[in-house]
XYZ file of C-alpha atoms in Angstrom:
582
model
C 126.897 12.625 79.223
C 127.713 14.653 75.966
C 129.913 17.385 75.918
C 127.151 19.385 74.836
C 124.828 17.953 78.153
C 127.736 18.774 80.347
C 128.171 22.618 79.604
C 124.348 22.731 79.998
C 124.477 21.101 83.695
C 126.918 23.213 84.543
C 125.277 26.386 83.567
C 122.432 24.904 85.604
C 124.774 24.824 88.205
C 125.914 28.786 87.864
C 122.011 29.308 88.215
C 121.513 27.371 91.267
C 119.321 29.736 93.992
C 121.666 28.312 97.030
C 124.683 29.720 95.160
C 123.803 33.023 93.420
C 121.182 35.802 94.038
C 117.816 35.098 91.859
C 114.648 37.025 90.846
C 111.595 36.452 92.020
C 110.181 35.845 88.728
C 111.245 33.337 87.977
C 108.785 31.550 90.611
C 105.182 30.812 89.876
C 103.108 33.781 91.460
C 100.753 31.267 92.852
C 104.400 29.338 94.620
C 103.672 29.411 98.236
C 106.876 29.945 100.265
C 108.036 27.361 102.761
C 109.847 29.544 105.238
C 112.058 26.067 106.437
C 113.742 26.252 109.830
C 115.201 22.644 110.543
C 115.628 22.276 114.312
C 119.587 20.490 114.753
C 119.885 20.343 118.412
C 122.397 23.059 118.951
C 119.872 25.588 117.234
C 118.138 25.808 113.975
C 119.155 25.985 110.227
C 116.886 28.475 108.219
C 116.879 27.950 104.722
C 116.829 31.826 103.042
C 115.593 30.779 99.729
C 112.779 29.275 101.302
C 111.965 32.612 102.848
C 110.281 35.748 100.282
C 110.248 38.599 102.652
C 113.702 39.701 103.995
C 112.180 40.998 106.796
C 110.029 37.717 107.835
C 113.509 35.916 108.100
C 115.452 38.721 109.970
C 112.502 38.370 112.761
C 112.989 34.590 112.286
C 116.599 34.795 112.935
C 115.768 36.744 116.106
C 113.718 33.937 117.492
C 116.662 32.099 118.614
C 115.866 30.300 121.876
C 117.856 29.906 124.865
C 121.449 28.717 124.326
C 121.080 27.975 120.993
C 122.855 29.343 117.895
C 120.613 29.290 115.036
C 121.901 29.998 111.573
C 120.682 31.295 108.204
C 121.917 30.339 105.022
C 121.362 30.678 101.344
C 120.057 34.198 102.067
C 119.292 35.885 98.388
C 120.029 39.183 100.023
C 121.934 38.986 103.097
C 122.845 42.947 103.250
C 118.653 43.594 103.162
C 117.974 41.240 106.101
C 120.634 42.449 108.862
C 119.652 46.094 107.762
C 115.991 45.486 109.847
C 118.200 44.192 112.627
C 121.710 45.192 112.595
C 121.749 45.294 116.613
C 120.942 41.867 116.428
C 122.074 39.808 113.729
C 125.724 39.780 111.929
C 127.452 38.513 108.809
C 129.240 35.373 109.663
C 132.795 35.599 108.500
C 132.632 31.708 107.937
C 133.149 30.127 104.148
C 130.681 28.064 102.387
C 132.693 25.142 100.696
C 130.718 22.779 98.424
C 131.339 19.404 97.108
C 129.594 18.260 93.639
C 128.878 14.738 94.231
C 129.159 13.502 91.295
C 132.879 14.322 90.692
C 133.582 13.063 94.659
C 136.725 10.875 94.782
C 136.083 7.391 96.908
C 139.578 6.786 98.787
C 141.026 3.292 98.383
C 142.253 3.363 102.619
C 140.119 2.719 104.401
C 140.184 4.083 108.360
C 142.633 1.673 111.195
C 141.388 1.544 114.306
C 137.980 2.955 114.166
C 134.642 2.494 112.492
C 132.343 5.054 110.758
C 129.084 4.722 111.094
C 124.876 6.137 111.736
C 124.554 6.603 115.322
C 122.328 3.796 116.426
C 122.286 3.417 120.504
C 121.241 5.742 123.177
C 124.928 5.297 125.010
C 126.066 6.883 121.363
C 123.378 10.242 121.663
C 125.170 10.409 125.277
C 128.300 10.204 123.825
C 127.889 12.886 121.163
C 126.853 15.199 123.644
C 129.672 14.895 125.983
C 132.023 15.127 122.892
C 130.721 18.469 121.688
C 130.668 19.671 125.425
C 134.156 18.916 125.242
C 134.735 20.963 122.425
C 133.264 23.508 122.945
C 130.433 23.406 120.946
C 126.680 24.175 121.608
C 125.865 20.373 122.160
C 122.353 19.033 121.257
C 120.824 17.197 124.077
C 121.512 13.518 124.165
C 117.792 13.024 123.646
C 117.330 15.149 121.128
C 120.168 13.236 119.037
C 118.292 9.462 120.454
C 115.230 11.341 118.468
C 117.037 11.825 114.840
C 117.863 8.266 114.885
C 114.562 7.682 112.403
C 115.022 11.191 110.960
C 114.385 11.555 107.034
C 115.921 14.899 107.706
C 118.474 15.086 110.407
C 121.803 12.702 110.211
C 124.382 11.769 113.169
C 127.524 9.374 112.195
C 130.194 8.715 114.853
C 133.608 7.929 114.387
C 134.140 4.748 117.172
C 136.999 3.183 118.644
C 137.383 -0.568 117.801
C 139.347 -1.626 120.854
C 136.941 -0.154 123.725
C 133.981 1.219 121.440
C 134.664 4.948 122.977
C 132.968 7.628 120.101
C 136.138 9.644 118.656
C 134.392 11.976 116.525
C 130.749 12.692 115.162
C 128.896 14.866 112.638
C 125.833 16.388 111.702
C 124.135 16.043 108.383
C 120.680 17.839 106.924
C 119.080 16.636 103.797
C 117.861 19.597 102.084
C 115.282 17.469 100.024
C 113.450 16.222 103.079
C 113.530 18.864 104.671
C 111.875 21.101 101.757
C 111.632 18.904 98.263
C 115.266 21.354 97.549
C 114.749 21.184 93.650
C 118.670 21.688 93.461
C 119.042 18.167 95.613
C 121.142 19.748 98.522
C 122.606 19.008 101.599
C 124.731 20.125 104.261
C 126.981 18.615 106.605
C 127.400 20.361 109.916
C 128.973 19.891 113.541
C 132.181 17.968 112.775
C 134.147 17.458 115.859
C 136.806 14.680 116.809
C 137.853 14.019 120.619
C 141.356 16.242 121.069
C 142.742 12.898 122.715
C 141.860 10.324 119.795
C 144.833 8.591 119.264
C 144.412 8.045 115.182
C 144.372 10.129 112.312
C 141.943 10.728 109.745
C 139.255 10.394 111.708
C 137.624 13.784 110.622
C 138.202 13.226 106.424
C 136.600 9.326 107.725
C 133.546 11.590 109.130
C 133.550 13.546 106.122
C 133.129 11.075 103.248
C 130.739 8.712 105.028
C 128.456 11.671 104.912
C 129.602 12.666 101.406
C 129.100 8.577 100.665
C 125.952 8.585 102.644
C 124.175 11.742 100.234
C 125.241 10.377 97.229
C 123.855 7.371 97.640
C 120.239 9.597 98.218
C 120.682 10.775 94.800
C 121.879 14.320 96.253
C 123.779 16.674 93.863
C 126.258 17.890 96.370
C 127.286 18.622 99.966
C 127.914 22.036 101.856
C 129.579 22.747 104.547
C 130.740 26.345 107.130
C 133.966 26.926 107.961
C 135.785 29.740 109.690
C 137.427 31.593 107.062
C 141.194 31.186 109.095
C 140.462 27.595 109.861
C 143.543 26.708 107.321
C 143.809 22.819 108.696
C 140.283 22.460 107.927
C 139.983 24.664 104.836
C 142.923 21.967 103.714
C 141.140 19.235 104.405
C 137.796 19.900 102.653
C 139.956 21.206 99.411
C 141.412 18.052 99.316
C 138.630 16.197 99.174
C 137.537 18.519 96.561
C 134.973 20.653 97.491
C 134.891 24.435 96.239
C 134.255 27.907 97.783
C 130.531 29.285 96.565
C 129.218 32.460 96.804
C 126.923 31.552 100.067
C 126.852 33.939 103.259
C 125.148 33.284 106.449
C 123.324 35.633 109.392
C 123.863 35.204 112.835
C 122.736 36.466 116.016
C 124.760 38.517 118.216
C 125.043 36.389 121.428
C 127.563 35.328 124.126
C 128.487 32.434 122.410
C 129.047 33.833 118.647
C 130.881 37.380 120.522
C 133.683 36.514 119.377
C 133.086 36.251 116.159
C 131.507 39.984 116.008
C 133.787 42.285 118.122
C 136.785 42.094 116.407
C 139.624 40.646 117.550
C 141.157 41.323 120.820
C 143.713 41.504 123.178
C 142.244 38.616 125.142
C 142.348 36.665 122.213
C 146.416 36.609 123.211
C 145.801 34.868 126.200
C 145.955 30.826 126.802
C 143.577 28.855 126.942
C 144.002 28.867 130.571
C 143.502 31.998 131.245
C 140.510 32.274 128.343
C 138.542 30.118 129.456
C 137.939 32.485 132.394
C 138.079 35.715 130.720
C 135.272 34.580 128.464
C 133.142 33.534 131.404
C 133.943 36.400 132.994
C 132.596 38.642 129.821
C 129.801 36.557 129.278
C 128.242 37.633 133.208
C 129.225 41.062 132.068
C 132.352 41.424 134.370
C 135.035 44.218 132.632
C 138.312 42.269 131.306
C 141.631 44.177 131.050
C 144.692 42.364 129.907
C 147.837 42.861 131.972
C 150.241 40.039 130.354
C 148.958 38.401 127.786
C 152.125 35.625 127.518
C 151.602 35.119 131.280
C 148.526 34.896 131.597
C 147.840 38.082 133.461
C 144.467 39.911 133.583
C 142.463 41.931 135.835
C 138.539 41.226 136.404
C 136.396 44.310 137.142
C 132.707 45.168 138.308
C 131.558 48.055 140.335
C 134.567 49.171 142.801
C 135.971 45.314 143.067
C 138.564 44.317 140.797
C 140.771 41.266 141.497
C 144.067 40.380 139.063
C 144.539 36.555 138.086
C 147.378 34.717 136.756
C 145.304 31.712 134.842
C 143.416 29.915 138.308
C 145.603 31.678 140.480
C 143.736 35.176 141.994
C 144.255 37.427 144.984
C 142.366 35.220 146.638
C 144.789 32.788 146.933
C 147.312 34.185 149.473
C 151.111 34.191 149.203
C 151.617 31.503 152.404
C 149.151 29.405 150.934
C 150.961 29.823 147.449
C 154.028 28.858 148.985
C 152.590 26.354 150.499
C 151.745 24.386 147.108
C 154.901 25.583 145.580
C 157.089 23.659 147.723
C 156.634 19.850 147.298
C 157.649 18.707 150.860
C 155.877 21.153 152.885
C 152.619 20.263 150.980
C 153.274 16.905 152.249
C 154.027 17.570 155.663
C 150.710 19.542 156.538
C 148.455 17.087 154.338
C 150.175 14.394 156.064
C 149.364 16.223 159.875
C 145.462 16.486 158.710
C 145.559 12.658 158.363
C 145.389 12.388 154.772
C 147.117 9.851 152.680
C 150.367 10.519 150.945
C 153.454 8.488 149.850
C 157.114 8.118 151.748
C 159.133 10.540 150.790
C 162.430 12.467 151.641
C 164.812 14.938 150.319
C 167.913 14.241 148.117
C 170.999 14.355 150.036
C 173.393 11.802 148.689
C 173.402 9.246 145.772
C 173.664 6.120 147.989
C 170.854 7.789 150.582
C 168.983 7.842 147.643
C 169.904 4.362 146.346
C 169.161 3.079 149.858
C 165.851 4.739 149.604
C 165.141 3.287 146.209
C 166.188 -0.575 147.610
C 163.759 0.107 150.461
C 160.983 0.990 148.584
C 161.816 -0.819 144.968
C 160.573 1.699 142.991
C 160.247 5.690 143.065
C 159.889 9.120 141.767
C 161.881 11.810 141.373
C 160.682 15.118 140.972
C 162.221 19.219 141.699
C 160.785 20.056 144.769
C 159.668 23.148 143.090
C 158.127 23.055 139.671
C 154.787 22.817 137.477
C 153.965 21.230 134.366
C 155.393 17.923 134.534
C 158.922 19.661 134.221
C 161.834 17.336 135.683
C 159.692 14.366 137.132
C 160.980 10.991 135.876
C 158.180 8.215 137.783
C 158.685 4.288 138.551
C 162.770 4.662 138.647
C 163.898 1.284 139.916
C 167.597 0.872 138.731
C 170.852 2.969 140.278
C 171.715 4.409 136.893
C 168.397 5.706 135.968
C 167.598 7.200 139.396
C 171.262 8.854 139.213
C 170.206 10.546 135.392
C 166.498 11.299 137.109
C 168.399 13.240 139.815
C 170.766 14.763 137.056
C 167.326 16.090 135.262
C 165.252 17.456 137.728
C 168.192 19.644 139.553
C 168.087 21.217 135.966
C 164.347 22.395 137.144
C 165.419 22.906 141.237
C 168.149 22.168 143.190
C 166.104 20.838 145.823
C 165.332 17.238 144.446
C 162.430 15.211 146.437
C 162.914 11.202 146.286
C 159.138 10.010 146.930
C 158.061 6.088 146.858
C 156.451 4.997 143.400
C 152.771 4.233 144.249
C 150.484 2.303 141.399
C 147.269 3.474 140.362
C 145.397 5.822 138.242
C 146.344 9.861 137.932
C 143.176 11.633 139.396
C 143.173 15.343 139.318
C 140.066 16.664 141.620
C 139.603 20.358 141.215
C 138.642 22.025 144.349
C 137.013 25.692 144.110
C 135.388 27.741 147.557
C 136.388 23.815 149.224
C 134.347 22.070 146.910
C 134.624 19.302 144.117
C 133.839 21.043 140.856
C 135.599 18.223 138.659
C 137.291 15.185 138.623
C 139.219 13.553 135.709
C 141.944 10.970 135.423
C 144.555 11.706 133.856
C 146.721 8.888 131.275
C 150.264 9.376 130.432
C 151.247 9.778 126.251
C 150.866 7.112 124.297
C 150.999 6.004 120.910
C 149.768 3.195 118.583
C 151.563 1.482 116.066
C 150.464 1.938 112.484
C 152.990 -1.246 111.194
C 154.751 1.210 108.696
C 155.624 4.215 111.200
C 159.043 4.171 113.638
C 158.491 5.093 117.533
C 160.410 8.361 117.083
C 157.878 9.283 113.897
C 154.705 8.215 115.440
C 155.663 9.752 118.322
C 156.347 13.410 116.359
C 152.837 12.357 115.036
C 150.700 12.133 117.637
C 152.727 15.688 118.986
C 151.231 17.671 116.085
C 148.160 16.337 116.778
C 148.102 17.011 120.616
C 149.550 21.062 119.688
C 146.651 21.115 117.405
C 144.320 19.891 119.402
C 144.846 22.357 122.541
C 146.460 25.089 121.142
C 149.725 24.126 121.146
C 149.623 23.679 125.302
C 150.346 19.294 124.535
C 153.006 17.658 123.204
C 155.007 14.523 124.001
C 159.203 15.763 124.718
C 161.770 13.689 122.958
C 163.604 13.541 126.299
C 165.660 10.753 128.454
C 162.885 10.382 130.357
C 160.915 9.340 126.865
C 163.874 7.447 125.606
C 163.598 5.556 128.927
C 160.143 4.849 129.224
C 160.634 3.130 125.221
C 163.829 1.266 126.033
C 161.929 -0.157 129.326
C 159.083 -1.368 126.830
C 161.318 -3.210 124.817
C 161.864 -0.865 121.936
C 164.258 1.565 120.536
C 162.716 5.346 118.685
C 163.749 3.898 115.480
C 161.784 0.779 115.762
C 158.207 0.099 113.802
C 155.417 -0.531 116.434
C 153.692 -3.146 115.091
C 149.918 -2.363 113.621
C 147.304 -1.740 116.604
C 149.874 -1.620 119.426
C 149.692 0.952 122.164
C 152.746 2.373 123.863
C 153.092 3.854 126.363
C 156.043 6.526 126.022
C 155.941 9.074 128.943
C 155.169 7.251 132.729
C 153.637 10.898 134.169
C 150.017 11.888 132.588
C 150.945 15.532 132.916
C 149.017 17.252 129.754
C 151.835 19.453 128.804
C 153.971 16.218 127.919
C 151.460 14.602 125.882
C 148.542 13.141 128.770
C 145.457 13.152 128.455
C 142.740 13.849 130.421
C 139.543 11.930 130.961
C 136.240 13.193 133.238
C 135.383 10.909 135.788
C 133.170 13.659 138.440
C 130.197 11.724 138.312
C 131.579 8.409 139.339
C 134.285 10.215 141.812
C 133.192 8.237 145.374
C 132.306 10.628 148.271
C 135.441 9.668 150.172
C 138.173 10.559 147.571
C 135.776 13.908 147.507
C 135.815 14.547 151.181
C 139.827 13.776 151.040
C 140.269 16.549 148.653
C 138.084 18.957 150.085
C 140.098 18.522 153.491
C 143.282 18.928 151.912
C 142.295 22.019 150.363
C 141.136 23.390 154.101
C 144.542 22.104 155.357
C 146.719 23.645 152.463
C 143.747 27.037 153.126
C 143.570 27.461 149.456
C 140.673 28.930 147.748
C 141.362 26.770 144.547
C 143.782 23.759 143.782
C 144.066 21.098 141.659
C 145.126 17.872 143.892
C 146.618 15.254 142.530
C 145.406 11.832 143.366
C 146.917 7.898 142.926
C 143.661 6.033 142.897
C 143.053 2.149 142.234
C 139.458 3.001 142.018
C 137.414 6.315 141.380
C 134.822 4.972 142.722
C 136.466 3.306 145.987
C 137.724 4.844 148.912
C 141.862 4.202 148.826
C 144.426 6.855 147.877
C 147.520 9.096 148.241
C 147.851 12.544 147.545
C 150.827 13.250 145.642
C 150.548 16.946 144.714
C 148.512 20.302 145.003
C 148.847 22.531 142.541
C 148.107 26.216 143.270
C 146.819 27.515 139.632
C 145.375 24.441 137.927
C 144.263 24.653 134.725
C 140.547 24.810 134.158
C 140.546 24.139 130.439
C 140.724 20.843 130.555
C 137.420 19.855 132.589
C 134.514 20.163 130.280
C 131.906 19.655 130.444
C 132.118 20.590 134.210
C 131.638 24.232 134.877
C 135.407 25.224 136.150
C 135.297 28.820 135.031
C 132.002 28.966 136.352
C 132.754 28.296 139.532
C 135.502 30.052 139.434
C 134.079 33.394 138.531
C 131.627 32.348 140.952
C 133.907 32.019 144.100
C 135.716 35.797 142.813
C 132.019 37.996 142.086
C 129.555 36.038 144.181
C 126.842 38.640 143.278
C 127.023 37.370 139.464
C 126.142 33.674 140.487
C 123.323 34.811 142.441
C 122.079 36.859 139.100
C 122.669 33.921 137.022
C 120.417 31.658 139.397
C 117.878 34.043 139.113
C 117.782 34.652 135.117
C-alpha cells in the first residue's frame, strides 16, 4: 500500500459510523434500515447504526426479556435515546477498545497445557454454561450455545485442559457482516471468562487472539470489545495486544443485575465477597441493606418491622450455644459422634510422647487449634516425631488448646446445609501447582498466588509457611527447584480456599446418604446453617467422616447453586414465597 493509499484508509477509518457520529445524508433516501438485534444467549446485541429513529431503539432496548442483559452499541446519539427513557435505560461506564486487524501481532508462544479452539460437543455448551454461572455472568443456556455451533453469526471458542479435557475459559464472538452485510467489516468479541481455579496462565490473551486469528481470517477489518472502565488487568491486557480506545458508548437497562453499575458506588461495595454475595441477594428481593462493619463483614437486613444483623453466613438465627458449639473442635465431635455419625479418633494435646504414642497408633494424623477458621494452624498427614512436634509448635500460635485427630484419606467435601437442607456440595482440592520447566517451586508458587488473589478478590492465596515447605520437601523437592514442564504439585495437604484450594461442585452427584449424614449433623449441632466438612472416597457412595462444622461458611464459593438464595430465604421467608409466585 502507498503512502498516499494509507493516509486515505485511515481517514476512512476516522469516518467509520461504529466510531464517530454521522449524518443521515449521507445514506441513500430510498436505504431501508435494518434495526439488527443479534440474540447471544445472555441477552441481545443491538446494533445503533442499524437503527434511524432514536426513539425506535430506546423502546427496543426496553424489550429486554427475563434475565437477560441486552446491550446497545454504536449508538449515533446515545444522549437522544436514554432521554425517551431515562428511568429505564443508562450509559454504561464500560470502554470500547478496538483492534485493527490488519496491524494485529501473531505471538510466536504458543499456549502449555491447554488448547484453543470452536466449541464443537454438547458436553462443551454444558460446560460454558456452568463456567459463566461460576462467574458470575448471565450464562446462555447450554442449548442455546449447542445451537451457534453452525452459526454464520454467533462464535463460542473454549480454552480446554489437555490432561483431563475440563473447559478453562470461553468467549463469545459476533460477526458484524453476517449479522447485517457491516460495510465497515466489524466484529466484536464478547463474554470472556476463564475458570478462577485454572491452573495456567494466558489462557484469556489465548482466548483473545484465536478470535482476533479467527476474524481475520473472514476478511474482517477489526475486532471490538467492552470493558469496565477500572478493569486495569484487563484494560492491560487488550493494550498489549494492541487494540485502541474509540469513541463508542453503549445503553443499558436498569435491572438487578446491571444495579451496580448505575447507583453509584456504595458502602456495600466494602464488604467481602462473603458477605456480598448476600447483600446483593438481599437487594435484589428488595430487602433494606445497612452496613455495620464493612472489614468484618457486618450488616443488618431490613423489611417491614424485622431486621436481623449477619456476620457473612452467620445471623441471629444461629444461636450463641450452637455457635459455640462449632467453634470448639472437640465438642463438635463429641455430639456428632452421640447422633451416630461418622468421625475420626481424636484426642486433646497433653504431652509430646502422648501425642507421639497417638501418632504410632494411628500412623498418620492431623493437627489442628481446637479453635480456629480458615485453614489457620492445621498441618494434615503428620507421620514423623519432628514434624508433629513443629505442627504442635504452629497451631498453639492459633489456640492453646491443640486437637491430635487420626489422618483419614479421601476427598475434602464441603456440604452446605441451610433450614437442615443440602443446598450445595463441592469438593474441595488442596493448592497446587504445575511446572512450567523454566520456573522454581518458590516462583511458581508466588505465581499461581497472584492469580488465586485475583481471581477471588484477594480471599486465596497459597502461604509460604513450614507447613508449605513441608508438604514440598515430602514430594521430593526443595522451593528453589524447577518443576519439570507439565508436572503437578501438590504444595499445601488441607484444601482450605484461603491457602490456595480450590473448590469444585459436585451437588448433583452428592449420594442421598452423605446428604442425610449432613442434614443430621446439622439437627444434632441445632444450627440453622453450617458448612460440614466431609472425608469422602466417593461422592457418590455412602462412606465418610465428618471432620468439621463450620458455623459461618462461606457462600461465595458454590455457584451455580443458589447459597444466598437460600439463605435469604431461611432469614425473610415471605420473599421466597413472592419470588415463587413472580
Amino acid at each position: 500500500m502507498s503512502t498516499r493509499e494509507h493516509i486515505h484508509h485511515r481517514l476512512e477509518r476516522r469516518r467509520a459510523q461504529s466510531v464517530s457520529s454521522w449524518d443521515n445524508k449521507r445514506r441513500h433516501e430510498n436505504e431501508i434500515w435494518s434495526e439488527t438485534a443479534v440474540d447471544c444467549g445472555w441477552g441481545r446485541l443491538i446494533f445503533g447504526q442499524t437503527f434511524n429513529d432514536p426513539q425506535q431503539l430506546a423502546q427496543c432496548l426496553q424489550q429486554e426479556g427475563d434475565g437477560r442483559r441486552d446491550v446497545a452499541m454504536y449508538l449515533r446519539d446515545p444522549h437522544v435515546v436514554l432521554s425517551y427513557a431515562p428511568q429505564d435505560l443508562f450509559l454504561d461506564p464500560s470502554h470500547t477498545f478496538r483492534l485493527w486487524l490488519d496491524r494485529y501481532q501473531y505471538s510466536p508462544r504458543r499456549p502449555k497445557g491447554f488448547v484453543v479452539r470452536l466449541l464443537n460437543n454438547r458436553a462443551d455448551a454444558e460446560a460454558v454454561h456452568r463456567l459463566y454461572a461460576s462467574r458470575r455472568m448471565v450464562p446462555p443456556s447450554a442449548e442455546f450455545i449447542w445451537q451457534q455451533r453452525a452459526s454464520r453469526v454467533v462464535q463460542f471458542w473454549v480454552a480446554m485442559d489437555e490432561q483431563d479435557g475440563g473447559i478453562l475459559g470461553c468467549v463469545n464472538g459476533i460477526d458484524h457482516v453476517e449479522a447485517f452485510s457491516d460495510v465497515e467489516r466489524g466484529a466484536s468479541l464478547w463474554a470472556l471468562a476463564v475458570d478462577a481455579q485454572a491452573p495456567y496462565p494466558g489462557i484469556g490473551e489465548a482466548l483473545v487472539r484465536q478470535v482476533a486469528e479467527f476474524y481475520q481470517a473472514r476478511g474482517r477489518a477489526f475486532l471490538d470489545l467492552s470493558v469496565m472502565h477500572d478493569n486495569k488487568g484487563a484494560i492491560r491486557l487488550y493494550e498489549k495486544l494492541g487494540f485502541e480506545r474509540v469513541p463508542v458508548f453503549a445503553l443499558k437497562n436498569k435491572n438487578a443485575y446491571n444495579e451496580p453499575l448505575f447507583i453509584g458506588r456504595q458502602p456495600a461495595a466494602k464488604l467481602n465477597p462473603y458477605a456480598a454475595i448476600i447483600v446483593n441477594e438481599a437487594r435484589r428481593r428488595g430487602i433494606g441493606v445497612e452496613v455495620v462493619d464493612a472489614e468484618a463483614g457486618y450488616f443488618a437486613l431490613g423489611l417491614g418491622a424485622r431486621r436481623i444483623v449477619c456476620r457473612e453466613s452467620l445471623s441471629e438465627l444461629t444461636t450463641a450455644v450452637a455457635m459455640s458449639r462449632c467453634d470448639d473442635k472437640a465438642v463438635t465431635q463429641r455430639l456428632l459422634r452421640g447422633a451416630g455419625l461418622k468421625v475420626p479418633d481424636q484426642c486433646a494435646y497433653e504431652a509430646l510422647d502422648q501425642a507421639e504414642a497417638f501418632l504410632t497408633r494411628h500412623g498418620s494424623v492431623v493437627v489442628k487449634p481446637a479453635r480456629g477458621e480458615q485453614g489457620a494452624g492445621i498441618s494434615v498427614d503428620i507421620r514423623d516425631p519432628n514434624d508433629l512436634e513443629r505442627a504442635i509448635k504452629n497451631a498453639r500460635r492459633i489456640c492453646e488448646t491443640v486437637i491430635l485427630e487420626q489422618f483419614c484419606s479421601g476427598a475434602d467435601l464441603r456440604i452446605i446445609v441451610i433450614d437442615f437442607q443440602v443446598v450445595a456440595a463441592a469438593i474441595r482440592k488442596p493448592a497446587q501447582i504445575v511446572g512450567t520447566g523454566a520456573h522454581s517451586i518458590g516462583e511458581l508458587i508466588q505465581i499461581q498466588s497472584r492469580r488465586r488473589r485475583a481471581a477471588t478478590s484477594g480471599e486465596s492465596s497459597i502461604p509460604v509457611d513450614d507447613e508449605t515447605e513441608r508438604c514440598v520437601r515430602e514430594a521430593g523437592f526443595k522451593m528453589d527447584d524447577t518443576l519439570p514442564y507439565g508436572q503437578t504439585l501438590i504444595v499445601r495437604k488441607t484444601a482450605n480456599l484461603h491457602t490456595g484450594g480450590t473448590i469444585h461442585d459436585v451437588t448433583a452427584d452428592l449420594s442421598p446418604a452423605l446428604a442425610q449424614a449432613a442434614c443430621k449433623a446439622a439437627r444434632a449441632l441445632d444450627i440453622p446453617v453450617t458448612g460440614l466438612d466431609f472425608l469422602v472416597p466417593d461422592v457418590t457412595a455412602s462412606d465418610y467422616v465428618i471432620i468439621e462444622a463450620n458455623e459461618r461458611p462461606g457462600l461465595a464459593n458454590h455457584e451455580p447453586q443458589p447459597t444466598a438464595e437460600r439463605f435469604v430465604d431461611l432469614l425473610f421467608p415471605q420473599t421466597a414465597a413472592r419470588e415463587l409466585s413472580a
